[in-house]
Coordinates of C-alpha atoms and ligand atoms in Angstrom, one line a residue:
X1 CA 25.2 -24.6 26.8
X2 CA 22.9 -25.9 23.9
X3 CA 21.3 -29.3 25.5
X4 CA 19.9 -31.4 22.7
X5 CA 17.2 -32.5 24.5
X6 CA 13.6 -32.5 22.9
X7 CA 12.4 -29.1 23.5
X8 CA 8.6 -29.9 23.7
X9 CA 6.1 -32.2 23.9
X10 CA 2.8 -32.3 24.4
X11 CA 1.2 -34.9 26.6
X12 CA -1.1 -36.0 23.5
X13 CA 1.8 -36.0 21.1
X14 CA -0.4 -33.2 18.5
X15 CA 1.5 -30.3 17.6
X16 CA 0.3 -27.2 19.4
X17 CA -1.2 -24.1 17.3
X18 CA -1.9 -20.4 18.7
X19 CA -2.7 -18.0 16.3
X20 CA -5.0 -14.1 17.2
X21 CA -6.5 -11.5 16.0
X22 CA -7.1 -7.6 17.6
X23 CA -10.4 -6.6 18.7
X24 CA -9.9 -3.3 17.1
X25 CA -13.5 -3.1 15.8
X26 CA -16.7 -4.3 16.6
X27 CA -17.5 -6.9 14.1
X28 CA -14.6 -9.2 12.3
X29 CA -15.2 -9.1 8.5
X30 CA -15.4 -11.5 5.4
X31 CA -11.2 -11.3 4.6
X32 CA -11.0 -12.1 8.7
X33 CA -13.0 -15.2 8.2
X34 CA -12.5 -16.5 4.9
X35 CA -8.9 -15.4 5.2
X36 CA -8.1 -16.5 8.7
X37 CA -11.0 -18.0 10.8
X38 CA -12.0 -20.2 8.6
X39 CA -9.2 -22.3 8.7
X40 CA -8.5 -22.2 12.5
X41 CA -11.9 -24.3 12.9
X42 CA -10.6 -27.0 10.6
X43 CA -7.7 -27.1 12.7
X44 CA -8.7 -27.7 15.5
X45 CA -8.5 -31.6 15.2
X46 CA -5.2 -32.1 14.3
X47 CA -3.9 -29.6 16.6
X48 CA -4.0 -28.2 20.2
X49 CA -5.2 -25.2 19.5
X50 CA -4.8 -22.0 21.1
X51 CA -6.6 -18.8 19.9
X52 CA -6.7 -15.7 21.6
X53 CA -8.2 -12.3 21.5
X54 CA -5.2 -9.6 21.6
X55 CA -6.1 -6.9 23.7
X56 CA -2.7 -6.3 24.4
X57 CA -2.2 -5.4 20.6
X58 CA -5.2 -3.2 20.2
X59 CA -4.1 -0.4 22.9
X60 CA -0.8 0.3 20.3
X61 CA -3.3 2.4 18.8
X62 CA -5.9 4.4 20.9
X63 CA -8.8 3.0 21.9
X64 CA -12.3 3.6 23.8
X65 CA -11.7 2.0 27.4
X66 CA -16.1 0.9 27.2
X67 CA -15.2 0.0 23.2
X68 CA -12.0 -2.1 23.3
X69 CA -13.9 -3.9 26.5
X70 CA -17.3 -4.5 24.5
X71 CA -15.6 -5.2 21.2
X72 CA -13.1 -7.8 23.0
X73 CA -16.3 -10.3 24.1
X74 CA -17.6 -9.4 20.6
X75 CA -14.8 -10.9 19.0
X76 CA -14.6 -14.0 21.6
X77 CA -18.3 -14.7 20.3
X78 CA -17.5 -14.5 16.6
X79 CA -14.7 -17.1 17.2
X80 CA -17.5 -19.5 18.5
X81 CA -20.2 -18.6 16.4
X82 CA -17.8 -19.5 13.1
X83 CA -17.4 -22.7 14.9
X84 CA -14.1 -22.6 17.5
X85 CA -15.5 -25.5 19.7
X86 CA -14.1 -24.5 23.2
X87 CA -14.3 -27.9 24.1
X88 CA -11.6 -28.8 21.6
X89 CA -9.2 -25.3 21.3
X90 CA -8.1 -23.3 24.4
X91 CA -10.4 -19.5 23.7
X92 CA -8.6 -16.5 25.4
X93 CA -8.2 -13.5 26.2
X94 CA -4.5 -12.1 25.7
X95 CA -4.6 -9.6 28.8
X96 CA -5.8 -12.7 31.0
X97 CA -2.4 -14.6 30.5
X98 CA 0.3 -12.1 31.9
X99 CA 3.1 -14.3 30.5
X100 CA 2.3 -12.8 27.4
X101 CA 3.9 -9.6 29.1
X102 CA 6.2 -10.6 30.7
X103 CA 8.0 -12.9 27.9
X104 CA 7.4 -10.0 25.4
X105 CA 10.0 -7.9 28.2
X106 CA 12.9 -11.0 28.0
X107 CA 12.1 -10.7 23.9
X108 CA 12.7 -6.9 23.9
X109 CA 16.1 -7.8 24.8
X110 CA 17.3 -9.8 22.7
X111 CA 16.2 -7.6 19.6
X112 CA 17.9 -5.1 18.0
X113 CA 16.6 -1.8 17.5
X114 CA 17.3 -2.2 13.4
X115 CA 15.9 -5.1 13.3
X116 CA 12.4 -4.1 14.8
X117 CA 12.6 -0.8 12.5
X118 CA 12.8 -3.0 9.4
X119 CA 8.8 -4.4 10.1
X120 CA 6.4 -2.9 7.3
X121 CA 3.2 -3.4 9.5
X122 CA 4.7 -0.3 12.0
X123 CA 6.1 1.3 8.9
X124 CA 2.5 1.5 7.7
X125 CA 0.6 2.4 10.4
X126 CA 3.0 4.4 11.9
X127 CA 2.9 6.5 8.5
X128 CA -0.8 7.5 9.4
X129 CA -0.2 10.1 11.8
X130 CA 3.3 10.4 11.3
X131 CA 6.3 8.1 13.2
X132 CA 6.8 11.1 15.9
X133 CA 3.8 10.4 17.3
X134 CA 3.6 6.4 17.3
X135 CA 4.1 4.8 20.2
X136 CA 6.5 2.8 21.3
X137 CA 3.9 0.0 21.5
X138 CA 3.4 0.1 18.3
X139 CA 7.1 -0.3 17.4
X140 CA 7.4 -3.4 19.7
X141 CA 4.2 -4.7 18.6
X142 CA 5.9 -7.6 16.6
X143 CA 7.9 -8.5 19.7
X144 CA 4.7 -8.9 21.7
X145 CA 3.5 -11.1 18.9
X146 CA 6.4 -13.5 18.9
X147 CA 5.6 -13.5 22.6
X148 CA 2.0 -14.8 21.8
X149 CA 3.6 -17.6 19.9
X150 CA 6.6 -18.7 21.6
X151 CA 4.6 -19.1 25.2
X152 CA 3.1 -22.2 23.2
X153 CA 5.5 -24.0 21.5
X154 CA 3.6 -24.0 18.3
X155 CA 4.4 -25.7 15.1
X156 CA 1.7 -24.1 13.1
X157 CA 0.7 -20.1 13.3
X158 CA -2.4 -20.1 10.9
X159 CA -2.4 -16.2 9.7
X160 CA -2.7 -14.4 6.4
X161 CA -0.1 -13.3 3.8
X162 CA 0.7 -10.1 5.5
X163 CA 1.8 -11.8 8.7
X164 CA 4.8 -13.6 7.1
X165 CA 6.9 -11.3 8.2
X166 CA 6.6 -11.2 12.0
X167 CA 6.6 -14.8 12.1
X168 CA 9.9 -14.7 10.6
X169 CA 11.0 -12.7 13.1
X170 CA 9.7 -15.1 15.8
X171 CA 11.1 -17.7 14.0
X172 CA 15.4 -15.2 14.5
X173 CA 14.0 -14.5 18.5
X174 CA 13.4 -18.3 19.1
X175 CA 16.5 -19.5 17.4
X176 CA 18.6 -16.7 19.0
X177 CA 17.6 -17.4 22.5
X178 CA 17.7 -21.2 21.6
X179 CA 21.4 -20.7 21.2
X180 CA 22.4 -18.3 23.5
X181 CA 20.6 -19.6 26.6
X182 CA 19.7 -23.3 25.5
X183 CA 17.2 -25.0 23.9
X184 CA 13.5 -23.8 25.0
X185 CA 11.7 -22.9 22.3
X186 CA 9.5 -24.9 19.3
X187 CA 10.8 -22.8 16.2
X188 CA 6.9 -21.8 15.1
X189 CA 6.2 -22.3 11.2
X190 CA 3.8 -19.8 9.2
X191 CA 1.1 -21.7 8.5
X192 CA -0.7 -19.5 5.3
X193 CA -2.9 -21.6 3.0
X194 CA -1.6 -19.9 -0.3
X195 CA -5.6 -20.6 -2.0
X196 CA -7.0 -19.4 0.9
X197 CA -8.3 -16.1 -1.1
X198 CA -7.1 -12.7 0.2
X199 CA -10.5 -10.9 -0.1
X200 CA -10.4 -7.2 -1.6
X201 CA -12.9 -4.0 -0.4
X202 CA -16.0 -4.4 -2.1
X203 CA -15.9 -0.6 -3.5
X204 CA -11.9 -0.5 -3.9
X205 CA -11.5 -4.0 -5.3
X206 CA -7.9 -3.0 -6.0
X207 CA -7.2 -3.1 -1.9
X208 CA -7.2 -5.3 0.8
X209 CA -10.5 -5.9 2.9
X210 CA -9.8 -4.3 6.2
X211 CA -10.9 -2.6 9.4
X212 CA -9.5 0.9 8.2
X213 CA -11.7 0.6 5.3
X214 CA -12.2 4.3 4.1
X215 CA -15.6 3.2 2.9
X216 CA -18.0 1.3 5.1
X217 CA -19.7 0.0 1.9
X218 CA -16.4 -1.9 1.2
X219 CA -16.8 -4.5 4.0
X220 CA -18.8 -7.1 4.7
X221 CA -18.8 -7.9 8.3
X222 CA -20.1 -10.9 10.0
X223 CA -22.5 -8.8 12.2
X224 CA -23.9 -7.1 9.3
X225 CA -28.1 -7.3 9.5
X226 CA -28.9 -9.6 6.0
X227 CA -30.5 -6.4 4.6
X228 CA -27.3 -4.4 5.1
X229 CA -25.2 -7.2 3.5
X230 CA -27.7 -7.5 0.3
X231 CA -27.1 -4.0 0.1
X232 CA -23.5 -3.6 0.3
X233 CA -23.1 -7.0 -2.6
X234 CA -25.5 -4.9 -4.6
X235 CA -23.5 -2.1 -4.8
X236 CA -20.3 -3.8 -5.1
X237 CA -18.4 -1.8 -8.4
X238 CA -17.8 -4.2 -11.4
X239 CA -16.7 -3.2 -14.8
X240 CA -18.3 -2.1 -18.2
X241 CA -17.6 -5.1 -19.7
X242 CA -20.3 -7.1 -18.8
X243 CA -19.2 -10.8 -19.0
X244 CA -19.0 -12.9 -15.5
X245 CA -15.4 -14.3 -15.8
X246 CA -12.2 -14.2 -13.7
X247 CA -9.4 -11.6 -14.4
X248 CA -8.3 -9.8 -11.8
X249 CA -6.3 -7.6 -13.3
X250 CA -8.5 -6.5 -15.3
X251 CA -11.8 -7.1 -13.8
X252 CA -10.9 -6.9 -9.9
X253 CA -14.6 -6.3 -9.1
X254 CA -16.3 -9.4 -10.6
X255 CA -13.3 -11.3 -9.8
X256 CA -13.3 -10.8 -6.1
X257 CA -17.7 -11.5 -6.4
X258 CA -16.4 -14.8 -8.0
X259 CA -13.7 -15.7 -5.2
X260 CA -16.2 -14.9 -2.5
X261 CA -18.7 -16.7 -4.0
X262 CA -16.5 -19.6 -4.6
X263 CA -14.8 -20.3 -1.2
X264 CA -18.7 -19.7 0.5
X265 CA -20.3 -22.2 -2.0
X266 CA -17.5 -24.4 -2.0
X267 CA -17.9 -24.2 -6.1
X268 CA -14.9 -23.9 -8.5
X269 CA -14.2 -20.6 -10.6
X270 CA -14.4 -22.7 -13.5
X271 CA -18.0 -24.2 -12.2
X272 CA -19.1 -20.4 -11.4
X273 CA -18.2 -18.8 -14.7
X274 CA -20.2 -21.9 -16.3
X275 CA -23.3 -21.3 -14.8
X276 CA -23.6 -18.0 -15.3
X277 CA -22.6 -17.7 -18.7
X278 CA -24.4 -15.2 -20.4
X279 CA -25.7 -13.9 -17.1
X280 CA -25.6 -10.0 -16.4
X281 CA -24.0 -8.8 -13.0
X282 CA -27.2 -8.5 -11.2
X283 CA -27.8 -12.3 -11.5
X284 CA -24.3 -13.0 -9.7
X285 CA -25.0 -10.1 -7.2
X286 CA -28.3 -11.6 -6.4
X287 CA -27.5 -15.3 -5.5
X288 CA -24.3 -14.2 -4.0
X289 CA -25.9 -11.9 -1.7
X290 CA -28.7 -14.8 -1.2
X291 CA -25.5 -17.1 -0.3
X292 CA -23.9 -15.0 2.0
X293 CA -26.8 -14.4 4.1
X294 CA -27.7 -17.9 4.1
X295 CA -23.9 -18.1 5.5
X296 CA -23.3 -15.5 7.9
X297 CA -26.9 -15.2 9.3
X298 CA -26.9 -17.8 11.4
X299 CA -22.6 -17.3 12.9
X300 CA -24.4 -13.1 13.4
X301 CA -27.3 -14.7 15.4
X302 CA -24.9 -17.3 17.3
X303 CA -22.6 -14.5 17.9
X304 CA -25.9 -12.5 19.6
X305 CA -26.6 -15.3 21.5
X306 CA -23.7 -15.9 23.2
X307 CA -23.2 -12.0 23.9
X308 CA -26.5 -12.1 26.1
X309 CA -25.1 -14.3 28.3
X310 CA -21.6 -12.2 29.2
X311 CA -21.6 -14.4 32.1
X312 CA -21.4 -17.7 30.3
X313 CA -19.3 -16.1 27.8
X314 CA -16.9 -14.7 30.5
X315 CA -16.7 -18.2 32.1
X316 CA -15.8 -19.8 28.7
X317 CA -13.2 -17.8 28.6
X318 CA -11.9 -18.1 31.7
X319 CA -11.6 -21.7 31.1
X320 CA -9.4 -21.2 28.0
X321 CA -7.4 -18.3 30.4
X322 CA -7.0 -21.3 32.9
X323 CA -5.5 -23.7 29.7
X324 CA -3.6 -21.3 28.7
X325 CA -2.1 -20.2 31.8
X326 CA -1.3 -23.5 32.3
X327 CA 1.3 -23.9 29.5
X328 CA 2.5 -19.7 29.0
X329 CA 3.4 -20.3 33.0
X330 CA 5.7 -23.5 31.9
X331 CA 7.2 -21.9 29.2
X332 CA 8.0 -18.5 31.1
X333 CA 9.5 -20.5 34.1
X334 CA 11.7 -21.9 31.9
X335 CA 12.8 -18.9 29.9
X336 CA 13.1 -16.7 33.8
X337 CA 15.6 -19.7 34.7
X338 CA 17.8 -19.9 31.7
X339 CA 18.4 -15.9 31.8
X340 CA 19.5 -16.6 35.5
X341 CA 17.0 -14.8 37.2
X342 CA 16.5 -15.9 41.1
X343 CA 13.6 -18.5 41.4
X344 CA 10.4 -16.6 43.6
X345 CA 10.2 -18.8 46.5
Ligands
ATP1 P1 -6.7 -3.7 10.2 O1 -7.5 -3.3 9.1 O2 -7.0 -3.1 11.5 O3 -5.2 -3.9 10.0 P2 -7.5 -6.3 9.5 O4 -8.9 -6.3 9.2 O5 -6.5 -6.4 8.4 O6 -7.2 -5.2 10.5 P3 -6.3 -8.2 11.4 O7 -6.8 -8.2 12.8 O8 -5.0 -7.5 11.2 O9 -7.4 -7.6 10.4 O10 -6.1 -9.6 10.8 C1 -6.6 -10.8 11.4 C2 -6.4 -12.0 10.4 O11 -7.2 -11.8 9.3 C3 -5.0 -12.1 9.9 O12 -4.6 -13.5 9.9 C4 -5.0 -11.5 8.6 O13 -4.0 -12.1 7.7 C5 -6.4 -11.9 8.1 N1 -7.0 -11.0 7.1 C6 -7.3 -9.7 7.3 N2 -7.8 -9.1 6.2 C7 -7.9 -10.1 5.3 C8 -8.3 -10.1 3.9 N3 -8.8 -9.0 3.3 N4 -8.3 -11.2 3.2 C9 -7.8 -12.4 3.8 N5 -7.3 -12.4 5.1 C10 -7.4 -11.3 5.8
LTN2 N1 -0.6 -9.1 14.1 C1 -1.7 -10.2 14.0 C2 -2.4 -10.4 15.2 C3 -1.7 -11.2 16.2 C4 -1.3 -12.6 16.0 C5 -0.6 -12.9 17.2 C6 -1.5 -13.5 15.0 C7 -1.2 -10.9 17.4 N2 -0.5 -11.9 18.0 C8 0.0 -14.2 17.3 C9 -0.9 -14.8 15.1 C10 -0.2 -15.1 16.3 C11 -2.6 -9.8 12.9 O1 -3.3 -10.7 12.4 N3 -2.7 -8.6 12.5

């Protein structure tokens, strides 16, 4: 059954890349771009890119029809404001391709029910409000995922550390279904750049920055007003110590301050700690918080700019819906055949 034919190849012989993030609030923050977005822009020369916004995702947990639609072209912008170039990468929305869907169905198949129990994310968030009450949503919520990828034969997923996981699961779906119905997938490789720095809460420098941040004061968002961001740096906790150097075990304040600083000014560690040697905290607050606002201000303006003009911002997307149709379409028509399902006439 297993034809060794190439599975996939794209017209312009570049490897394909889709990677996605939720739109599960209404600004992405500093760990989303310096940990994720970052990097997708500078890959979007070697690679046809593919990013999308996963509506499809966000509803495994509860959300506000009027906020899940608002924060959906919210995050669209921030993808172009930090510099996705629509002309080169195909921008979507997840909900817009229904091959997402409908390969996610064919995927819930061939999974097994111990196998999709063993993922941390829903072991995590499930633990919130107890499993009982989860949905089952949020329990195939990695299946969807490997859906996301798979519809575009990707070499490359850029995510973050935390990720690994489900893309080792997409990589046991792909391979299954490879050998048990033929070759038809591109077995996707994590792509996580190991310096690129996970970024820790700004008041709980022990902890991931994220969404669920207990403490608003512990992110810094890209569509934070410059004053709000100044403020927040300022009151990042540090230590008693007093000396600007990097340990972060035991200074995991000043040490995130210093990574930020770093991958925003493009300066080493080594460089940082040497110019402010001697320096008090309030010195390395103060030009950090003049860096980042130098940074972010103008992606937060972009970002407003595109979101007055939903109707250019809806037709963008549509364009990358279109691009990505295109492809997800191929790659379902394929999959439908090989499970011996009857071609729609
Ligand atoms: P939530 O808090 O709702 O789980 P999140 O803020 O962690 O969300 P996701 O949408 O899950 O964000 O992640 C989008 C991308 O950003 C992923 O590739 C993830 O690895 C990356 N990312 C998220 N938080 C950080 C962080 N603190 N540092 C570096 N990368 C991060
Ligand atoms: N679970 C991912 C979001 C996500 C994703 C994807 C990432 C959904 N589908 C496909 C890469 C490829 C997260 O970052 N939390």
């Amino acid at each position: 059954m297993n034809d060794k034919a190439p599975v996939y190849q794209a017209a312009n012989g570049k490897p394909n890349l889709l990677s996605g993030m939720q739109p599960s609030a209404g600004s992405l923050h500093l760990g989303n771009y310096l940990g994720a977005l970052v990097n997708w822009t500078k890959m979007q020369d070697d690679f046809n890119a593919y990013y999308c916004v996963v509506d499809l995702h966000a509803i495994t947990v509860p959300q506000d029809p009027a906020e899940l639609r608002a924060n959906t072209r919210r995050t669209a912008a921030q993808y172009l404001a930090a510099g996705i170039d629509e002309n080169k990468s195909a921008l979507f929305i997840q909900s817009h391709v229904p091959a997402h869907a409908q390969l996610a169905w064919v995927l819930n198949t061939i999974t097994g029910m111990g196998e999709a129990g063993r993922m941390t994310q829903f072991k995590d968030k499930s633990q919130k409000n107890g499993v009982d009450s989860a949905s089952v949503g949020l329990f195939t919520y990695p299946i969807l995922q490997a859906a996301d990828i798979l519809l575009y034969q990707p070499k490359a997923v850029p995510v973050g550390e935390d990720q690994r996981q489900h893309l080792e699961l997409t990589r046991d779906l792909a391979n299954r279904f490879n050998s048990r119905f033929g070759n038809t997938f591109v077995i996707p490789e994590a792509h996580i750049v190991k310096e690129t720095a996970k970024i820790y809460d700004l008041q709980v420098p022990e902890a991931k920055m994220s969404k669920s941040a207990a403490d608003p004061k512990g992110l810094i968002n890209l569509m934070d007003a410059d004053n709000v961001i100044t403020k927040k740096v300022k009151s990042a906790v540090t230590d008693a110590e007093g000396s600007i150097r990097f340990d972060r075990e035991n200074k995991p304040g000043v040490s995130n301050l210093l990574g930020i600083y770093s991958l925003i000014s493009g300066m080493s560690i080594a460089q940082l700690e040497d110019n402010f040697a001697g320096a008090g905290y309030g010195a390395l607050k103060g030009e950090l918080a003049e860096a980042l606002v130098a940074h972010i201000a103008p992606i937060r303006n972009r970002a407003e700019e595109l979101l007055s003009d939903p109707a250019e911002l809806d037709r963008l997307l549509a364009k990358g819906a279109a691009q990505a149709n295109e492809l997800a379409e191929q790659t379902l028509a394929t999959v439908y055949d090989r499970v011996g399902f009857v071609k729609a006439q």
